[in-house]
Amino acid sequence: MYSGLVHAHSGLRWVALILLLAAVVVAIGKWQGRSGYTDGNRKLYLFTLISVHTQLILGLVLFFMSPKVNFSLLSDKLYRFYSVEHTAGMLIAIVLVTIGYSRSKRASDTTAKQRLIGIFYGLGLVLILASIPWPFRIIGANWF
Ligand code: HEM
């Protein structure tokens, strides 16, 4: 079960990254072009939110199962990365995406709706890219 969860969490990164990138490009384009808010955008922003929340659930389960999370070994780069840096970075990023979605949903002006997604999802995307254990950065990490 542990290995299945790691594979699901690792592979789903690509779904979350592609959706986030698409959402940010669409939102910034529409914000700058001052074009409308459609049902298509709304669904894209919602599916993006769902993908990062799914990662949150899988990540929380892994946090309590993974041998790479160990707070008595924080002097080691690998344990510090998974126990603190990855977890904190991703939690902040997911909070940003969630705030962006709910503030955009509540905004009445269509340009403001796109601006809020563009900014909050954009910041979340940067933080997620910086917190992923990329194989060129973290020993033993995988591409999928
Ligand atoms: C969008 C958010 C997230 C993304 C894109 C993401 C991505 C990843 C990736 C790519 C790995 C490496 C898997 C591998 O080595 O093949 C990983 C591992 C891990 N993640 Fe996340 N993660 C996210 C959120 C979280 C959160 C919120 C937590 C904790 C609350 C978390 C906890 C972990 C743990 C503990 C591991 C190590 C699993 C192991 O190899 O034992 N992740 N994550």
Tab-separated table of C-alpha atoms and ligand atoms in Angstrom:
chain	number	residue	atom	x	y	z
A	1	MET	CA	0.000	0.000	0.000
A	2	TYR	CA	2.845	2.390	0.860
A	3	SER	CA	4.525	1.889	-2.523
A	4	GLY	CA	1.204	2.342	-4.377
A	5	LEU	CA	0.589	5.622	-2.554
A	6	VAL	CA	4.085	6.935	-3.352
A	7	HIS	CA	3.551	6.098	-7.046
A	8	ALA	CA	0.121	7.749	-7.113
A	9	HIS	CA	1.460	10.859	-5.308
A	10	SER	CA	4.488	11.015	-7.601
A	11	GLY	CA	2.551	10.574	-10.872
A	12	LEU	CA	-0.252	12.953	-9.874
A	13	ARG	CA	2.303	15.759	-9.639
A	14	TRP	CA	2.112	15.991	-13.463
A	15	VAL	CA	-1.676	16.307	-13.460
A	16	ALA	CA	-1.495	19.061	-10.819
A	17	LEU	CA	1.355	20.869	-12.623
A	18	ILE	CA	-0.325	20.769	-16.062
A	19	LEU	CA	-3.670	21.961	-14.644
A	20	LEU	CA	-1.993	24.729	-12.626
A	21	LEU	CA	-0.018	25.917	-15.635
A	22	ALA	CA	-3.124	25.894	-17.865
A	23	ALA	CA	-5.168	27.739	-15.200
A	24	VAL	CA	-2.491	30.419	-14.727
A	25	VAL	CA	-2.043	30.980	-18.491
A	26	VAL	CA	-5.822	31.209	-19.084
A	27	ALA	CA	-6.452	33.442	-16.037
A	28	ILE	CA	-3.629	35.896	-16.801
A	29	GLY	CA	-4.608	36.015	-20.501
A	30	LYS	CA	-8.230	36.784	-19.653
A	31	TRP	CA	-7.286	39.207	-16.870
A	32	GLN	CA	-5.049	41.214	-19.224
A	33	GLY	CA	-7.417	40.875	-22.200
A	34	ARG	CA	-10.391	41.771	-19.965
A	35	SER	CA	-12.421	38.997	-21.601
A	36	GLY	CA	-15.271	37.214	-19.838
A	37	TYR	CA	-15.548	34.478	-17.249
A	38	THR	CA	-16.876	31.280	-18.817
A	39	ASP	CA	-18.094	27.936	-17.560
A	40	GLY	CA	-14.940	26.427	-19.106
A	41	ASN	CA	-12.602	28.523	-16.933
A	42	ARG	CA	-14.620	27.816	-13.837
A	43	LYS	CA	-14.268	24.061	-14.416
A	44	LEU	CA	-10.538	24.342	-15.130
A	45	TYR	CA	-9.980	26.263	-11.873
A	46	LEU	CA	-12.122	23.763	-9.935
A	47	PHE	CA	-10.333	20.672	-11.326
A	48	THR	CA	-6.997	22.325	-10.523
A	49	LEU	CA	-8.125	22.857	-6.917
A	50	ILE	CA	-9.276	19.224	-6.710
A	51	SER	CA	-5.916	17.960	-8.048
A	52	VAL	CA	-3.902	19.814	-5.389
A	53	HIS	CA	-6.324	18.746	-2.648
A	54	THR	CA	-5.925	15.122	-3.762
A	55	GLN	CA	-2.157	15.571	-3.438
A	56	LEU	CA	-2.743	17.025	0.037
A	57	ILE	CA	-4.682	13.931	1.153
A	58	LEU	CA	-2.125	11.478	-0.322
A	59	GLY	CA	0.727	13.591	1.110
A	60	LEU	CA	-0.798	13.641	4.610
A	61	VAL	CA	-1.138	9.850	4.606
A	62	LEU	CA	2.465	9.497	3.375
A	63	PHE	CA	3.632	11.933	6.039
A	64	PHE	CA	2.650	9.396	8.718
A	65	MET	CA	3.827	6.324	6.786
A	66	SER	CA	7.020	7.353	5.055
A	67	PRO	CA	10.407	6.300	6.462
A	68	LYS	CA	11.735	9.546	4.919
A	69	VAL	CA	9.838	11.607	7.511
A	70	ASN	CA	11.855	11.456	10.704
A	71	PHE	CA	12.225	14.447	13.001
A	72	SER	CA	15.156	12.998	14.916
A	73	LEU	CA	17.295	12.920	11.753
A	74	LEU	CA	16.878	16.524	10.610
A	75	SER	CA	20.631	17.053	10.288
A	76	ASP	CA	20.445	14.796	7.213
A	77	LYS	CA	19.426	16.689	4.044
A	78	LEU	CA	17.046	13.953	2.796
A	79	TYR	CA	15.050	13.676	6.049
A	80	ARG	CA	14.977	17.469	6.481
A	81	PHE	CA	13.679	17.863	2.937
A	82	TYR	CA	10.705	15.478	3.324
A	83	SER	CA	9.965	16.200	7.009
A	84	VAL	CA	10.082	20.005	6.790
A	85	GLU	CA	10.789	21.638	3.410
A	86	HIS	CA	8.519	19.567	1.129
A	87	THR	CA	5.672	19.425	3.633
A	88	ALA	CA	5.737	23.117	4.649
A	89	GLY	CA	6.242	24.370	1.069
A	90	MET	CA	3.365	22.262	-0.269
A	91	LEU	CA	1.008	23.154	2.601
A	92	ILE	CA	1.584	26.891	2.006
A	93	ALA	CA	1.139	26.427	-1.764
A	94	ILE	CA	-2.139	24.519	-1.290
A	95	VAL	CA	-3.424	27.216	1.105
A	96	LEU	CA	-2.617	29.874	-1.554
A	97	VAL	CA	-4.469	27.927	-4.272
A	98	THR	CA	-7.475	27.422	-1.958
A	99	ILE	CA	-7.604	31.132	-1.001
A	100	GLY	CA	-7.322	32.093	-4.680
A	101	TYR	CA	-10.195	29.805	-5.654
A	102	SER	CA	-12.555	30.940	-2.902
A	103	ARG	CA	-11.778	34.666	-3.275
A	104	SER	CA	-12.199	34.410	-7.048
A	105	LYS	CA	-15.502	32.591	-6.607
A	106	ARG	CA	-16.805	35.345	-4.309
A	107	ALA	CA	-15.584	38.270	-6.473
A	108	SER	CA	-18.349	39.909	-8.486
A	109	ASP	CA	-16.211	41.549	-11.172
A	110	THR	CA	-15.085	39.166	-13.956
A	111	THR	CA	-11.626	40.776	-14.323
A	112	ALA	CA	-11.074	40.463	-10.548
A	113	LYS	CA	-12.062	36.782	-10.713
A	114	GLN	CA	-9.324	36.118	-13.292
A	115	ARG	CA	-6.752	38.305	-11.508
A	116	LEU	CA	-7.187	36.444	-8.204
A	117	ILE	CA	-6.702	33.055	-9.915
A	118	GLY	CA	-3.712	34.361	-11.909
A	119	ILE	CA	-1.931	35.684	-8.800
A	120	PHE	CA	-2.757	33.003	-6.199
A	121	TYR	CA	-2.485	29.987	-8.515
A	122	GLY	CA	0.695	31.516	-10.014
A	123	LEU	CA	2.320	31.858	-6.569
A	124	GLY	CA	1.170	28.334	-5.679
A	125	LEU	CA	2.669	26.945	-8.892
A	126	VAL	CA	6.066	28.566	-8.227
A	127	LEU	CA	6.127	27.225	-4.657
A	128	ILE	CA	5.093	23.723	-5.799
A	129	LEU	CA	7.819	23.685	-8.476
A	130	ALA	CA	10.355	24.715	-5.822
A	131	SER	CA	9.164	22.077	-3.296
A	132	ILE	CA	9.008	19.006	-5.577
A	133	PRO	CA	11.744	16.396	-4.958
A	134	TRP	CA	13.155	16.519	-8.497
A	135	PRO	CA	15.601	13.660	-9.271
A	136	PHE	CA	18.385	16.152	-10.069
A	137	ARG	CA	18.015	17.644	-6.585
A	138	ILE	CA	17.035	14.849	-4.189
A	139	ILE	CA	18.720	11.443	-4.129
A	140	GLY	CA	16.320	8.561	-4.817
A	141	ALA	CA	13.490	10.763	-6.154
A	142	ASN	CA	11.729	9.737	-9.387
A	143	TRP	CA	10.278	11.472	-12.448
A	144	PHE	CA	6.946	9.604	-12.222
B	1	HEM	C1	0.700	19.680	-4.910
B	1	HEM	C2	1.281	19.171	-3.840
B	1	HEM	C3	2.325	18.091	-3.842
B	1	HEM	C4	3.089	17.595	-4.862
B	1	HEM	C5	3.110	18.023	-6.335
B	1	HEM	C6	3.948	16.559	-4.283
B	1	HEM	C7	4.877	15.822	-4.982
B	1	HEM	C8	5.663	14.817	-4.455
B	1	HEM	C9	6.610	14.019	-5.197
B	1	HEM	C10	6.875	14.171	-6.685
B	1	HEM	C11	7.175	13.133	-4.328
B	1	HEM	C12	8.300	12.126	-4.639
B	1	HEM	C13	7.786	10.741	-4.884
B	1	HEM	C14	8.901	9.872	-5.410
B	1	HEM	O1	10.001	9.850	-4.832
B	1	HEM	O2	8.682	9.213	-6.417
B	1	HEM	C15	6.612	13.369	-3.024
B	1	HEM	C16	6.926	12.672	-1.880
B	1	HEM	C17	6.371	12.895	-0.654
B	1	HEM	N1	5.397	13.837	-0.333
B	1	HEM	FE1	4.544	15.147	-1.625
B	1	HEM	N2	3.673	16.459	-2.926
B	1	HEM	C18	2.692	17.373	-2.618
B	1	HEM	C19	2.143	17.610	-1.378
B	1	HEM	C20	2.513	16.961	-0.222
B	1	HEM	C21	2.008	17.274	1.094
B	1	HEM	C22	0.992	18.393	1.410
B	1	HEM	C23	2.623	16.406	1.969
B	1	HEM	C24	2.484	16.255	3.458
B	1	HEM	C25	1.535	16.757	4.202
B	1	HEM	C26	3.489	15.545	1.207
B	1	HEM	C27	4.267	14.534	1.718
B	1	HEM	C28	5.151	13.755	1.009
B	1	HEM	C29	5.985	12.722	1.590
B	1	HEM	C30	6.007	12.305	3.059
B	1	HEM	C31	6.742	12.167	0.549
B	1	HEM	C32	7.785	11.047	0.663
B	1	HEM	C33	7.178	9.740	0.245
B	1	HEM	C34	8.220	8.626	0.256
B	1	HEM	O3	8.933	8.471	-0.740
B	1	HEM	O4	8.300	7.941	1.286
B	1	HEM	N3	3.407	15.922	-0.125
B	1	HEM	N4	5.687	14.401	-3.125
